[in-house]
mmCIF file of C-alpha atoms in Angstrom:
data_model
loop_
_atom_site.group_PDB
_atom_site.id
_atom_site.type_symbol
_atom_site.label_atom_id
_atom_site.label_comp_id
_atom_site.label_asym_id
_atom_site.label_seq_id
_atom_site.Cartn_x
_atom_site.Cartn_y
_atom_site.Cartn_z
ATOM 1 C CA MET A 1 -12.907 28.788 -4.665
ATOM 2 C CA ASN A 2 -14.507 25.209 -4.904
ATOM 3 C CA LYS A 3 -12.522 22.765 -3.154
ATOM 4 C CA ASN A 4 -11.229 19.418 -4.578
ATOM 5 C CA ILE A 5 -12.374 15.838 -3.829
ATOM 6 C CA GLY A 6 -9.636 13.428 -3.190
ATOM 7 C CA ALA A 7 -9.617 9.752 -3.697
ATOM 8 C CA PHE A 8 -6.509 8.223 -1.306
ATOM 9 C CA PHE A 9 -5.256 4.497 -2.228
ATOM 10 C CA ASP A 10 -2.987 2.349 -0.554
ATOM 11 C CA ILE A 11 -1.272 0.024 -2.891
ATOM 12 C CA ASP A 12 -0.091 -2.807 -1.327
ATOM 13 C CA GLY A 13 -3.087 -5.440 -0.813
ATOM 14 C CA THR A 14 -5.520 -2.643 -1.801
ATOM 15 C CA LEU A 15 -4.624 -1.718 -5.641
ATOM 16 C CA TYR A 16 -1.766 -4.423 -6.221
ATOM 17 C CA ARG A 17 -2.620 -8.323 -5.159
ATOM 18 C CA GLU A 18 0.098 -8.809 -2.934
ATOM 19 C CA GLY A 19 2.937 -6.386 -1.208
ATOM 20 C CA LEU A 20 5.130 -4.943 -3.785
ATOM 21 C CA ILE A 21 8.011 -5.095 -1.623
ATOM 22 C CA ALA A 22 7.826 -8.794 -1.864
ATOM 23 C CA GLU A 23 8.472 -8.405 -5.697
ATOM 24 C CA ILE A 24 11.567 -6.074 -5.357
ATOM 25 C CA PHE A 25 12.571 -8.344 -2.713
ATOM 26 C CA LYS A 26 12.650 -11.330 -5.011
ATOM 27 C CA LYS A 27 14.548 -9.216 -7.380
ATOM 28 C CA LEU A 28 17.228 -8.273 -5.130
ATOM 29 C CA VAL A 29 17.747 -12.255 -4.029
ATOM 30 C CA LYS A 30 17.926 -12.958 -7.732
ATOM 31 C CA TYR A 31 20.640 -10.148 -8.333
ATOM 32 C CA GLU A 32 22.275 -11.497 -5.126
ATOM 33 C CA ILE A 33 22.053 -8.232 -3.335
ATOM 34 C CA ILE A 34 19.961 -10.342 -0.673
ATOM 35 C CA GLU A 35 21.108 -13.670 0.309
ATOM 36 C CA GLU A 36 18.810 -16.286 -0.814
ATOM 37 C CA LYS A 37 19.227 -18.168 2.805
ATOM 38 C CA ARG A 38 17.554 -15.015 4.098
ATOM 39 C CA TRP A 39 14.420 -15.756 2.195
ATOM 40 C CA TYR A 40 14.408 -18.841 3.513
ATOM 41 C CA ASN A 41 15.403 -18.405 6.954
ATOM 42 C CA GLU A 42 13.639 -15.326 7.717
ATOM 43 C CA VAL A 43 10.826 -14.150 5.540
ATOM 44 C CA ARG A 44 9.512 -17.649 4.279
ATOM 45 C CA PRO A 45 8.499 -18.740 8.188
ATOM 46 C CA GLU A 46 6.598 -15.393 8.228
ATOM 47 C CA TYR A 47 5.041 -15.735 4.946
ATOM 48 C CA GLN A 48 4.142 -19.634 5.841
ATOM 49 C CA LYS A 49 2.385 -18.316 8.800
ATOM 50 C CA TYR A 50 0.165 -15.741 7.020
ATOM 51 C CA ASP A 51 -0.580 -18.262 4.326
ATOM 52 C CA LYS A 52 -1.779 -20.898 7.037
ATOM 53 C CA ARG A 53 -3.690 -18.096 8.760
ATOM 54 C CA GLN A 54 -1.727 -18.637 11.747
ATOM 55 C CA GLY A 55 0.278 -15.264 11.551
ATOM 56 C CA ASN A 56 -0.022 -11.747 10.806
ATOM 57 C CA TYR A 57 0.273 -10.405 7.001
ATOM 58 C CA ASP A 58 2.011 -7.346 8.243
ATOM 59 C CA ASN A 59 4.656 -9.247 10.274
ATOM 60 C CA TYR A 60 5.454 -10.804 6.735
ATOM 61 C CA LEU A 61 5.734 -7.266 5.030
ATOM 62 C CA LEU A 62 7.543 -5.808 7.850
ATOM 63 C CA LYS A 63 10.346 -8.395 8.062
ATOM 64 C CA MET A 64 10.954 -8.010 4.157
ATOM 65 C CA ALA A 65 11.244 -4.161 4.932
ATOM 66 C CA ASP A 66 13.886 -4.608 7.544
ATOM 67 C CA ILE A 67 16.028 -6.788 5.542
ATOM 68 C CA TYR A 68 15.444 -4.370 2.692
ATOM 69 C CA ILE A 69 16.702 -1.520 4.651
ATOM 70 C CA GLU A 70 20.058 -3.619 4.981
ATOM 71 C CA ALA A 71 20.480 -4.753 1.817
ATOM 72 C CA ILE A 72 20.001 -1.544 -0.322
ATOM 73 C CA LYS A 73 22.377 0.535 2.079
ATOM 74 C CA GLY A 74 25.366 1.504 -0.019
ATOM 75 C CA LEU A 75 23.548 0.978 -3.308
ATOM 76 C CA HIS A 76 23.069 3.975 -5.724
ATOM 77 C CA LYS A 77 19.655 5.330 -6.383
ATOM 78 C CA SER A 78 19.909 4.469 -9.951
ATOM 79 C CA GLN A 79 20.237 0.778 -9.047
ATOM 80 C CA VAL A 80 16.938 0.592 -7.079
ATOM 81 C CA GLU A 81 15.157 2.990 -9.661
ATOM 82 C CA PHE A 82 16.146 0.209 -12.113
ATOM 83 C CA ILE A 83 14.736 -2.619 -10.123
ATOM 84 C CA ALA A 84 11.618 -0.906 -9.510
ATOM 85 C CA LYS A 85 10.856 -0.262 -13.041
ATOM 86 C CA ASN A 86 11.202 -3.786 -13.785
ATOM 87 C CA VAL A 87 9.201 -4.951 -11.070
ATOM 88 C CA VAL A 88 6.271 -2.712 -12.213
ATOM 89 C CA LYS A 89 6.832 -3.440 -16.047
ATOM 90 C CA GLN A 90 6.857 -6.871 -15.242
ATOM 91 C CA LYS A 91 4.126 -7.213 -12.181
ATOM 92 C CA GLY A 92 2.299 -3.982 -12.350
ATOM 93 C CA ASP A 93 -1.081 -5.466 -13.992
ATOM 94 C CA ARG A 94 -1.688 -7.927 -10.986
ATOM 95 C CA VAL A 95 -4.415 -5.688 -9.677
ATOM 96 C CA TYR A 96 -7.698 -6.276 -8.102
ATOM 97 C CA THR A 97 -10.454 -5.334 -10.695
ATOM 98 C CA PHE A 98 -12.514 -3.528 -8.106
ATOM 99 C CA THR A 99 -9.649 -0.852 -7.251
ATOM 100 C CA ARG A 100 -8.715 -0.654 -10.984
ATOM 101 C CA ASP A 101 -12.507 0.236 -11.645
ATOM 102 C CA ARG A 102 -12.362 2.728 -9.002
ATOM 103 C CA ILE A 103 -9.361 4.510 -10.002
ATOM 104 C CA LYS A 104 -11.170 4.719 -13.629
ATOM 105 C CA TRP A 105 -14.333 5.907 -11.952
ATOM 106 C CA HIS A 106 -12.294 8.975 -9.895
ATOM 107 C CA LYS A 107 -10.743 10.084 -13.052
ATOM 108 C CA GLU A 108 -14.157 10.248 -14.856
ATOM 109 C CA GLN A 109 -15.450 12.483 -11.731
ATOM 110 C CA GLY A 110 -12.434 14.534 -12.138
ATOM 111 C CA HIS A 111 -11.298 13.796 -8.337
ATOM 112 C CA MET A 112 -7.730 14.103 -7.232
ATOM 113 C CA LEU A 113 -5.985 10.590 -7.212
ATOM 114 C CA ILE A 114 -3.126 10.248 -4.655
ATOM 115 C CA THR A 115 -1.640 7.014 -3.593
ATOM 116 C CA ILE A 116 -0.316 6.736 -0.059
ATOM 117 C CA SER A 117 1.654 3.481 0.327
ATOM 118 C CA GLY A 118 4.185 1.810 2.482
ATOM 119 C CA SER A 119 5.982 0.450 -0.176
ATOM 120 C CA PRO A 120 9.705 1.989 -1.140
ATOM 121 C CA ILE A 121 8.892 5.710 -2.840
ATOM 122 C CA GLU A 122 10.836 4.250 -6.233
ATOM 123 C CA LEU A 123 8.018 1.696 -6.261
ATOM 124 C CA VAL A 124 5.317 3.860 -5.476
ATOM 125 C CA LYS A 125 6.554 6.367 -8.194
ATOM 126 C CA GLU A 126 6.290 3.781 -10.865
ATOM 127 C CA MET A 127 2.776 2.451 -9.765
ATOM 128 C CA ALA A 128 1.609 6.048 -9.544
ATOM 129 C CA LEU A 129 2.700 6.647 -13.166
ATOM 130 C CA LYS A 130 1.467 3.612 -14.517
ATOM 131 C CA TYR A 131 -2.586 4.415 -13.148
ATOM 132 C CA GLY A 132 -2.285 7.850 -13.592
ATOM 133 C CA PHE A 133 -2.375 8.961 -10.069
ATOM 134 C CA ASP A 134 -1.842 12.686 -9.544
ATOM 135 C CA ASP A 135 0.494 12.530 -6.342
ATOM 136 C CA TYR A 136 1.938 9.898 -4.210
ATOM 137 C CA LYS A 137 3.862 9.346 -1.051
ATOM 138 C CA GLY A 138 5.891 6.347 -0.123
ATOM 139 C CA ALA A 139 8.601 4.993 2.410
ATOM 140 C CA LEU A 140 11.488 7.097 1.638
ATOM 141 C CA TYR A 141 14.745 5.593 1.945
ATOM 142 C CA LYS A 142 17.402 8.408 2.602
ATOM 143 C CA LEU A 143 20.290 9.046 0.095
ATOM 144 C CA ASP A 144 23.546 10.617 0.998
ATOM 145 C CA GLU A 145 25.141 13.540 -1.252
ATOM 146 C CA ASN A 146 26.473 10.884 -3.630
ATOM 147 C CA ASN A 147 22.834 9.370 -3.916
ATOM 148 C CA MET A 148 23.787 6.385 -1.997
ATOM 149 C CA TYR A 149 21.144 4.667 0.225
ATOM 150 C CA THR A 150 22.325 5.419 4.021
ATOM 151 C CA GLY A 151 20.234 2.475 5.735
ATOM 152 C CA GLU A 152 17.736 5.103 7.117
ATOM 153 C CA VAL A 153 14.133 5.072 6.525
ATOM 154 C CA VAL A 154 11.182 7.430 6.847
ATOM 155 C CA PRO A 155 8.130 5.068 7.126
ATOM 156 C CA MET A 156 4.831 5.378 5.372
ATOM 157 C CA TRP A 157 3.280 2.008 6.418
ATOM 158 C CA ASP A 158 1.793 3.394 9.778
ATOM 159 C CA SER A 159 -1.228 4.901 10.657
ATOM 160 C CA ARG A 160 0.490 8.368 11.986
ATOM 161 C CA SER A 161 2.640 8.748 8.921
ATOM 162 C CA LYS A 162 -0.348 8.333 6.523
ATOM 163 C CA LYS A 163 -2.559 10.812 8.584
ATOM 164 C CA LYS A 164 0.296 13.152 8.282
ATOM 165 C CA ALA A 165 0.726 12.407 4.773
ATOM 166 C CA ILE A 166 -3.327 13.425 3.832
ATOM 167 C CA MET A 167 -2.997 16.454 5.492
ATOM 168 C CA GLU A 168 -0.281 17.703 3.573
ATOM 169 C CA PHE A 169 -2.285 16.791 0.409
ATOM 170 C CA MET A 170 -5.353 18.312 1.599
ATOM 171 C CA ASP A 171 -3.299 21.907 2.139
ATOM 172 C CA LYS A 172 -1.696 21.185 -1.205
ATOM 173 C CA TYR A 173 -4.347 20.576 -3.371
ATOM 174 C CA ASN A 174 -7.318 22.185 -1.453
ATOM 175 C CA ILE A 175 -9.102 18.987 -1.040
ATOM 176 C CA ASP A 176 -12.806 18.617 1.015
ATOM 177 C CA LEU A 177 -12.177 15.582 2.937
ATOM 178 C CA GLU A 178 -15.629 15.305 4.017
ATOM 179 C CA LYS A 179 -16.601 14.577 0.328
ATOM 180 C CA SER A 180 -13.300 12.433 -0.195
ATOM 181 C CA TYR A 181 -12.499 8.383 -0.379
ATOM 182 C CA ALA A 182 -10.114 6.403 0.989
ATOM 183 C CA TYR A 183 -9.086 3.201 0.083
ATOM 184 C CA GLY A 184 -6.923 0.527 2.393
ATOM 185 C CA ASP A 185 -6.518 -3.000 3.759
ATOM 186 C CA THR A 186 -4.737 -2.794 7.028
ATOM 187 C CA ALA A 187 -4.597 -0.872 10.422
ATOM 188 C CA GLY A 188 -2.020 1.230 8.688
ATOM 189 C CA ASP A 189 -4.604 2.758 6.663
ATOM 190 C CA PHE A 190 -7.292 3.477 9.810
ATOM 191 C CA SER A 191 -6.356 6.984 10.059
ATOM 192 C CA MET A 192 -7.060 7.598 6.513
ATOM 193 C CA PHE A 193 -10.624 6.465 7.390
ATOM 194 C CA GLU A 194 -10.847 8.612 10.236
ATOM 195 C CA LEU A 195 -10.205 11.639 7.696
ATOM 196 C CA VAL A 196 -12.546 11.079 4.659
ATOM 197 C CA GLY A 197 -16.460 10.943 4.226
ATOM 198 C CA PHE A 198 -16.125 7.737 2.191
ATOM 199 C CA PRO A 199 -13.906 4.883 3.718
ATOM 200 C CA ILE A 200 -13.546 1.625 1.830
ATOM 201 C CA CYS A 201 -11.738 -1.518 3.274
ATOM 202 C CA VAL A 202 -10.445 -3.647 0.290
ATOM 203 C CA ASN A 203 -10.010 -7.217 1.540
ATOM 204 C CA PRO A 204 -9.340 -5.913 4.812
ATOM 205 C CA THR A 205 -7.384 -7.680 7.898
ATOM 206 C CA LYS A 206 -9.511 -8.783 10.937
ATOM 207 C CA GLU A 207 -7.575 -5.951 12.775
ATOM 208 C CA LEU A 208 -8.691 -3.146 10.611
ATOM 209 C CA VAL A 209 -12.122 -4.284 10.378
ATOM 210 C CA LYS A 210 -12.512 -4.252 14.524
ATOM 211 C CA LYS A 211 -11.046 -0.995 14.597
ATOM 212 C CA VAL A 212 -13.890 0.105 12.193
ATOM 213 C CA LYS A 213 -16.436 -1.465 14.088
ATOM 214 C CA GLU A 214 -15.072 0.082 17.397
ATOM 215 C CA HIS A 215 -15.746 3.565 16.013
ATOM 216 C CA GLU A 216 -19.502 3.995 15.161
ATOM 217 C CA GLU A 217 -19.066 7.057 13.495
ATOM 218 C CA ILE A 218 -16.628 5.437 10.889
ATOM 219 C CA SER A 219 -18.680 2.165 10.882
ATOM 220 C CA LYS A 220 -21.852 3.754 9.727
ATOM 221 C CA LYS A 221 -20.170 5.163 6.594
ATOM 222 C CA ALA A 222 -17.579 2.525 5.590
ATOM 223 C CA ILE A 223 -17.763 -0.381 3.167
ATOM 224 C CA ILE A 224 -16.229 -3.540 2.948
ATOM 225 C CA VAL A 225 -15.325 -4.822 -0.194
ATOM 226 C CA VAL A 226 -13.907 -8.260 -0.528
ATOM 227 C CA GLU A 227 -12.736 -9.676 -4.130
ATOM 228 C CA ARG A 228 -12.722 -13.468 -4.575
ATOM 229 C CA LYS A 229 -12.140 -14.923 -8.198
ATOM 230 C CA ASP A 230 -14.473 -13.390 -10.273
ATOM 231 C CA MET A 231 -16.684 -11.940 -7.767
ATOM 232 C CA ILE A 232 -16.753 -8.846 -5.714
ATOM 233 C CA TYR A 233 -18.532 -8.615 -2.410
ATOM 234 C CA LYS A 234 -19.806 -5.498 -0.682
ATOM 235 C CA LEU A 235 -20.689 -5.393 2.810
ATOM 236 C CA THR A 236 -21.288 -2.805 5.692
ATOM 237 C CA PRO A 237 -19.366 -3.455 9.079
ATOM 238 C CA ASP A 238 -22.312 -4.501 10.907
ATOM 239 C CA LEU A 239 -22.616 -7.845 9.086
ATOM 240 C CA ILE A 240 -19.106 -8.943 10.059
ATOM 241 C CA GLN A 241 -19.191 -11.155 13.335
ATOM 242 C CA PHE A 242 -16.058 -12.451 15.016
#
């Protein structure tokens, strides 16, 4: 029996041009589920540090994730699903040309399309439906017996969780990882690169590129893609100097 080829995509910063959690966060502020002052006092300072290239992008996203966990505790699943649908309906086209084209290419090749994202699974599901992914995993915010959020979360933004997810998909769909592809932008995606034959860094963080360069086997097969304005640049890790 022939094995399938998989194409594993991160969403935030890889497909979507920012962090999807930022969009759902803004909606929760708009609906007064999150106090506006929490954006200005806690999240905005982290964003400004990142925007000035004085801080870490992951710190900005994780700050929002921490507040998000608190905010949805006690909400019903249907409320978050409604907001997630609206976010993707309004913002879901704001993606990188390179990644969108690669999704199309993988579909044409008959590859399994899978997204593994640190965004809330409700958002990941909507993006998976929009772009025709075969399967998906996202951060799972736990529910009680009444479908109310408990404030507990099973993360999917870290390298360990993404590695476990890929192994589960490998078994589920009989995927040949040596012939498969992975697309990511932060250090949390590195474990995907370790497992596949074709790792692609999309507008990567410095931390991710450093990790790739430190591992000769991965560095030899990795490609770095940078999309700016209407240009797409493809580089090999050896061309990057720190």
